[in-house]
Amino acid sequence: MIIKKSDIEKAKLTSSFTTYDSMLVKGVAIILLVFHHCISMNQVEKHTMNFFPFESYHWPVMVCDSFKLCVGMFIFITGYGLYKSYSKIEIRNKTVFNWTGTRLFKTLSGFWFVYILVFIITYAVDKRPLTLYVTGPTKMEGSWLYAVIDFFGLANIAGTPTLIGTWWYMSAVVILIIFFPLLFSMGEKFSYFVTAFAMILLPRILGIGFPGTKNVFSFVLAFILGMVFAKYDVFAKQDKFTLFKKNKLLSDIVLFFVYLFAFFMVVYVTDKLGRKYLWELNYCIDPVIVILFANKYLKRIPILNRALMYIGNHSLNIFLIHTFIRYEYLNDFTYSFKYALLIPFILLAISFALSVAVELLKKLIRYDKFVSKIIKKTFAN
């Protein structure tokens, strides 16, 4: 996708938070995701890494551990986009069904293409799908049915094997799209603030506690906040907000440090308390802080903003591919670069290059046009 400055300017005329802005945020989120996976205590124990310019691994590992917030960023953007789309339709049983089906098909179609490629390649390399789905140790007798469940992004929900553990996120997206109309109805009827408060209280009242790092409920507040931002056009208000009416530059400088301070305070508090009691701080509040920061400051930097948009446009492919490189097949190669702050960028560059190749292949076989035709024939109003 070619990102033109003229297209960005045109988009700004109709929206305070454009598609390009969401791509930029996704670019930031996927970079944080790669850092989160590359720099952890688990990897520090396995590999010798140089943490220059830091004297030890403590701060880098602590901050990168907090980068799990990237999931909240993606889910926030999903909530924002779904609200913008859903609020434009006439809410009837048929239109809601067609809207939900279209959203699911569009989301899963990108996953399906990579899934098929990964399935074929890994089967050829080491018969991973066969070992994982059929002959490997599972709760039930092995079956290719597990591959079908995984293909539809339902493995995390069903508790069945998946080609790679990080793909649990696909189950979260499927759940959120299916239940979006219900959350929308609750928000519109009882207010989104009451709905959000109920989601915060529910696991505590029921004694469930922390739902877990791979449970969609841990991030549902971020999803609702995305809907709130869309409903009340918060990004437009952010653009107009200033601490000092007569000195916008000073206001921007102060807010710059306010965002940074708020972010690191959440990181520090989360590190001290853990996520057991206040997981929403890291999974929901910090993502919003980072998104607001990126929307206010990073998109102003010409070369950086375009680079982040390009990366964000490939974020799904990078997410689906990068763990196979880092963890499954090229682990030693990935960490052979020694410098902890360099390793994530090497992995990002390789994953981005592979994503570009994937998109070229999709274009060559006209995959996206094929998907559009199926959606039009199946879910046309």
Coordinates of C-alpha atoms in Angstrom, one line a residue, residues 17-355:
F17 CA -8.6 9.9 13.8
T18 CA -8.1 8.5 10.3
T19 CA -7.3 5.1 8.9
Y20 CA -3.7 6.3 8.6
D21 CA -3.6 7.3 12.3
S22 CA -4.8 3.8 13.2
M23 CA -2.1 2.3 11.0
L24 CA 0.5 4.4 12.8
V25 CA -0.8 3.2 16.2
K26 CA -0.7 -0.4 15.0
G27 CA 2.9 0.3 13.9
V28 CA 3.8 1.4 17.4
A29 CA 2.0 -1.6 18.9
I30 CA 3.7 -4.2 16.7
I31 CA 7.1 -2.7 17.6
L32 CA 6.3 -2.9 21.3
L33 CA 5.1 -6.5 20.7
V34 CA 8.4 -7.5 19.1
F35 CA 10.3 -5.9 22.0
H36 CA 8.0 -7.6 24.6
H37 CA 8.7 -11.1 23.1
C38 CA 12.4 -10.6 22.5
I39 CA 13.5 -9.0 25.8
S40 CA 12.2 -11.0 28.7
M41 CA 13.6 -12.8 31.8
N42 CA 13.1 -16.1 29.9
Q43 CA 15.4 -15.0 27.1
V44 CA 17.9 -13.4 29.4
E45 CA 18.3 -16.7 31.1
K46 CA 18.7 -18.5 27.8
H47 CA 21.0 -16.1 25.8
T48 CA 23.9 -13.8 26.5
M49 CA 22.8 -10.3 25.7
N50 CA 24.5 -6.9 25.9
F51 CA 22.0 -4.3 27.3
F52 CA 24.1 -1.2 26.4
P53 CA 23.5 1.6 27.2
F54 CA 22.0 0.1 30.4
E55 CA 24.2 -1.3 33.1
S56 CA 22.0 -4.3 33.7
Y57 CA 18.9 -6.0 32.3
H58 CA 16.6 -4.8 35.1
W59 CA 15.1 -1.7 33.5
P60 CA 14.9 -3.0 29.9
V61 CA 13.2 -6.2 31.0
M62 CA 10.8 -4.4 33.3
V63 CA 9.7 -2.0 30.6
C64 CA 9.6 -4.6 27.9
D65 CA 7.5 -6.8 30.1
S66 CA 5.0 -3.9 30.4
F67 CA 4.8 -3.9 26.6
K68 CA 2.2 -6.6 26.8
L69 CA 0.1 -3.4 26.6
C70 CA 0.4 -3.7 22.8
V71 CA -2.5 -6.2 23.0
G72 CA -4.6 -3.5 24.6
M73 CA -3.6 -1.1 21.8
F74 CA -4.7 -3.5 19.1
I75 CA -8.0 -4.2 20.9
F76 CA -8.6 -0.5 21.5
I77 CA -8.2 0.2 17.8
T78 CA -10.6 -2.7 17.1
G79 CA -13.2 -1.3 19.4
Y80 CA -12.8 2.1 17.9
G81 CA -13.1 0.9 14.3
L82 CA -16.0 -1.5 15.0
Y83 CA -18.0 1.3 16.7
K84 CA -17.4 3.7 13.7
S85 CA -18.6 1.0 11.3
Y86 CA -21.5 -0.4 13.4
S87 CA -23.0 3.0 14.2
K88 CA -23.5 3.7 10.5
I89 CA -25.9 0.7 9.9
E90 CA -29.6 0.4 10.5
I91 CA -29.8 -2.0 13.4
R92 CA -32.0 -4.9 12.4
N93 CA -31.5 -8.6 12.8
K94 CA -30.4 -9.1 9.1
T95 CA -28.1 -6.1 9.0
V96 CA -26.5 -7.0 12.3
F97 CA -25.9 -10.6 11.1
N98 CA -24.5 -9.4 7.8
W99 CA -22.3 -6.8 9.5
T100 CA -20.9 -9.4 12.0
G101 CA -20.3 -11.9 9.2
T102 CA -18.5 -9.3 7.1
R103 CA -16.3 -8.2 10.0
L104 CA -15.4 -11.8 10.9
F105 CA -14.7 -12.8 7.3
K106 CA -12.5 -9.8 6.7
T107 CA -10.5 -10.3 9.9
L108 CA -10.1 -14.0 9.5
S109 CA -9.2 -13.9 5.8
G110 CA -5.9 -12.2 6.5
F111 CA -5.2 -14.9 9.1
W112 CA -6.3 -17.8 6.8
F113 CA -3.8 -16.9 4.1
V114 CA -0.8 -16.9 6.5
Y115 CA -2.1 -20.0 8.2
I116 CA -2.2 -22.0 5.0
L117 CA 1.3 -20.8 4.1
V118 CA 2.7 -21.6 7.5
F119 CA 0.9 -25.0 7.6
I120 CA 2.5 -26.0 4.2
I121 CA 6.0 -24.7 5.1
T122 CA 6.1 -26.2 8.6
Y123 CA 4.7 -29.5 7.4
A124 CA 7.5 -29.6 4.7
V125 CA 10.2 -28.7 7.2
D126 CA 9.4 -30.9 10.2
K127 CA 5.8 -32.1 9.9
R128 CA 4.9 -29.7 12.8
P129 CA 1.1 -29.7 12.0
L130 CA 1.0 -33.5 12.1
T131 CA 2.9 -33.7 15.4
L132 CA 0.9 -30.9 16.9
Y133 CA -2.7 -31.8 15.8
V134 CA -2.6 -35.6 15.4
T135 CA 0.2 -37.5 17.0
G136 CA 1.3 -35.1 19.8
P137 CA 0.0 -35.3 23.4
T138 CA -3.4 -33.6 23.6
K139 CA -6.3 -33.6 26.0
M140 CA -8.3 -35.7 23.6
E141 CA -7.2 -38.1 21.0
G142 CA -5.3 -36.3 18.2
S143 CA -7.4 -35.2 15.2
W144 CA -7.1 -33.0 12.2
L145 CA -10.3 -31.4 13.6
Y146 CA -7.9 -29.4 15.7
A147 CA -6.5 -27.9 12.5
V148 CA -10.0 -26.8 11.5
I149 CA -10.6 -25.2 14.9
D150 CA -7.2 -23.5 14.7
F151 CA -8.0 -22.3 11.2
F152 CA -11.1 -20.5 12.4
G153 CA -9.2 -18.8 15.2
L154 CA -11.0 -20.8 17.9
A155 CA -8.2 -22.8 19.4
N156 CA -7.8 -20.6 22.5
I157 CA -11.5 -20.7 23.1
A158 CA -11.7 -24.5 22.6
G159 CA -8.5 -25.2 24.5
T160 CA -7.1 -27.2 21.6
P161 CA -3.7 -27.1 20.0
T162 CA -2.6 -24.1 17.8
L163 CA 0.4 -23.9 15.4
I164 CA 1.9 -21.1 17.6
G165 CA 0.9 -19.9 21.1
T166 CA 0.8 -16.2 20.2
W167 CA -2.2 -16.9 17.9
W168 CA -4.4 -17.0 21.0
Y169 CA -5.2 -13.4 20.0
M170 CA -7.3 -14.5 17.0
S171 CA -9.8 -16.1 19.5
A172 CA -10.0 -12.8 21.3
V173 CA -10.8 -10.9 18.1
V174 CA -13.4 -13.4 17.1
I175 CA -15.1 -13.1 20.6
L176 CA -15.0 -9.3 20.5
I177 CA -16.6 -9.1 17.0
I178 CA -19.3 -11.6 17.9
F179 CA -20.2 -9.9 21.1
F180 CA -19.8 -6.3 19.8
P181 CA -23.5 -5.8 19.1
L182 CA -24.3 -6.8 22.7
L183 CA -21.7 -4.5 24.2
F184 CA -22.9 -1.7 21.9
S185 CA -26.5 -2.2 23.1
M186 CA -25.4 -2.2 26.7
G187 CA -23.3 0.9 26.3
E188 CA -26.1 2.8 24.5
K189 CA -28.7 1.7 27.0
F190 CA -26.9 1.9 30.3
S191 CA -23.9 4.1 29.2
Y192 CA -20.5 2.9 28.4
F193 CA -19.1 4.1 31.7
V194 CA -21.5 1.8 33.6
T195 CA -20.7 -1.0 31.2
A196 CA -17.0 -0.5 31.7
F197 CA -17.4 -0.4 35.5
A198 CA -19.4 -3.6 35.4
M199 CA -16.6 -5.3 33.4
I200 CA -14.1 -4.2 36.0
L201 CA -16.2 -5.4 38.9
L202 CA -17.4 -8.7 37.4
P203 CA -14.2 -10.9 37.8
R204 CA -13.7 -9.5 41.3
I205 CA -17.3 -10.1 42.5
L206 CA -17.3 -13.6 41.0
G207 CA -13.9 -14.3 42.7
I208 CA -12.3 -15.1 39.4
G209 CA -9.4 -12.6 39.9
F210 CA -6.9 -12.0 37.1
P211 CA -8.3 -13.7 34.0
G212 CA -4.8 -14.3 32.6
T213 CA -2.5 -13.0 30.0
K214 CA -4.2 -14.9 27.2
N215 CA -7.8 -14.2 28.2
V216 CA -9.8 -11.6 26.2
F217 CA -11.6 -10.5 29.4
S218 CA -8.3 -9.0 30.6
F219 CA -8.4 -6.6 27.8
V220 CA -12.2 -5.9 27.4
L221 CA -11.9 -2.5 29.2
A222 CA -9.5 -1.4 26.4
F223 CA -12.1 -2.5 23.9
I224 CA -14.8 -0.5 25.6
L225 CA -12.5 2.6 25.9
G226 CA -12.0 2.4 22.1
M227 CA -15.8 2.5 21.6
V228 CA -16.0 5.5 24.0
F229 CA -13.3 7.4 22.1
A230 CA -15.2 6.8 18.9
K231 CA -18.6 7.8 20.3
Y232 CA -17.3 11.0 21.9
D233 CA -14.7 11.8 19.3
V234 CA -12.0 12.1 22.0
F235 CA -9.2 12.4 19.5
A236 CA -10.7 15.6 18.1
K237 CA -10.9 16.9 21.7
Q238 CA -7.3 16.0 22.2
D239 CA -6.3 18.0 19.1
K240 CA -8.0 21.0 20.5
F241 CA -6.9 20.6 24.1
T242 CA -4.2 22.9 25.6
L243 CA -3.1 23.6 29.1
F244 CA -2.1 27.2 28.2
K245 CA -4.3 28.9 25.7
K246 CA -1.7 31.6 24.9
N247 CA 1.2 29.3 24.6
K248 CA 0.5 26.1 22.7
L249 CA 4.2 25.1 22.5
L250 CA 4.6 25.2 26.2
S251 CA 1.4 23.2 26.6
D252 CA 2.7 20.5 24.2
I253 CA 6.0 20.3 26.0
V254 CA 4.3 19.9 29.4
L255 CA 1.9 17.3 28.1
F256 CA 4.8 15.4 26.5
F257 CA 6.3 14.8 29.9
V258 CA 2.9 14.2 31.6
Y259 CA 2.3 11.3 29.2
L260 CA 5.8 9.9 29.8
F261 CA 5.4 10.3 33.6
A262 CA 2.0 8.6 33.6
F263 CA 3.3 5.8 31.4
F264 CA 6.3 5.0 33.6
M265 CA 4.3 5.4 36.8
V266 CA 1.9 2.6 35.6
V267 CA 5.0 0.5 34.6
Y268 CA 6.5 1.0 38.0
V269 CA 3.3 0.3 40.0
T270 CA 2.6 -2.8 37.9
D271 CA 6.1 -4.1 38.4
K272 CA 5.8 -3.6 42.2
L273 CA 2.2 -4.9 42.6
G274 CA 2.1 -7.4 39.8
R275 CA -0.9 -7.8 37.6
K276 CA -2.9 -9.9 40.0
Y277 CA -5.1 -7.1 41.4
L278 CA -4.9 -4.1 38.9
W279 CA -4.2 -5.7 35.6
E280 CA -6.3 -3.0 33.8
L281 CA -3.5 -0.5 34.6
N282 CA -1.1 -2.2 32.2
Y283 CA -3.6 -3.8 29.8
C284 CA -6.0 -0.9 29.4
I285 CA -4.8 2.4 30.9
D286 CA -1.2 2.3 29.6
P287 CA -2.3 1.4 26.0
V288 CA -4.5 4.5 26.0
I289 CA -1.6 6.7 27.2
V290 CA 0.6 5.3 24.5
I291 CA -2.1 5.8 21.8
L292 CA -2.7 9.4 22.9
F293 CA 1.1 10.1 22.9
A294 CA 1.5 8.6 19.4
N295 CA -1.5 10.4 18.0
K296 CA -0.3 13.8 19.4
Y297 CA 3.5 13.6 18.9
L298 CA 4.7 10.7 16.7
K299 CA 2.4 11.5 13.8
R300 CA 4.0 15.0 13.6
I301 CA 7.4 13.5 12.7
P302 CA 7.3 13.2 8.9
I303 CA 9.7 10.3 8.2
L304 CA 8.8 8.4 11.4
N305 CA 5.1 8.7 10.9
R306 CA 5.2 7.3 7.4
A307 CA 7.5 4.4 8.5
L308 CA 5.1 3.6 11.4
M309 CA 2.1 3.6 9.0
Y310 CA 3.9 1.1 6.6
I311 CA 4.8 -1.2 9.6
G312 CA 1.2 -0.8 10.9
N313 CA -0.2 -1.8 7.6
H314 CA 1.7 -5.1 7.9
S315 CA 1.0 -5.6 11.6
L316 CA -1.2 -8.6 11.2
N317 CA 1.3 -10.5 9.1
I318 CA 4.2 -9.5 11.3
F319 CA 2.3 -10.7 14.4
L320 CA 1.5 -14.0 12.8
I321 CA 5.0 -14.7 11.4
H322 CA 7.5 -13.3 13.9
T323 CA 7.2 -16.0 16.6
F324 CA 8.1 -18.7 14.2
I325 CA 11.3 -16.9 13.4
R326 CA 12.2 -15.9 17.0
Y327 CA 11.1 -18.9 18.9
E328 CA 10.6 -22.0 16.6
Y329 CA 13.1 -22.0 13.8
L330 CA 15.7 -19.2 14.0
N331 CA 16.0 -18.7 17.7
D332 CA 19.8 -18.9 17.8
F333 CA 20.1 -16.7 14.7
T334 CA 17.8 -14.1 16.2
Y335 CA 19.8 -13.8 19.4
S336 CA 23.2 -14.0 17.6
F337 CA 23.2 -10.2 17.3
K338 CA 23.9 -10.0 21.0
Y339 CA 22.7 -6.4 21.6
A340 CA 19.3 -6.5 23.3
L341 CA 18.1 -3.3 21.7
L342 CA 19.2 -4.4 18.2
I343 CA 17.6 -7.9 18.3
P344 CA 14.0 -6.7 18.1
F345 CA 14.7 -4.5 15.1
I346 CA 16.4 -7.4 13.3
L347 CA 13.4 -9.6 13.9
L348 CA 11.0 -6.8 12.9
A349 CA 13.0 -6.2 9.6
I350 CA 12.9 -10.0 8.7
S351 CA 9.2 -10.2 9.6
F352 CA 8.4 -7.1 7.6
A353 CA 10.2 -8.4 4.6
L354 CA 8.3 -11.7 4.8
S355 CA 5.1 -9.8 5.1

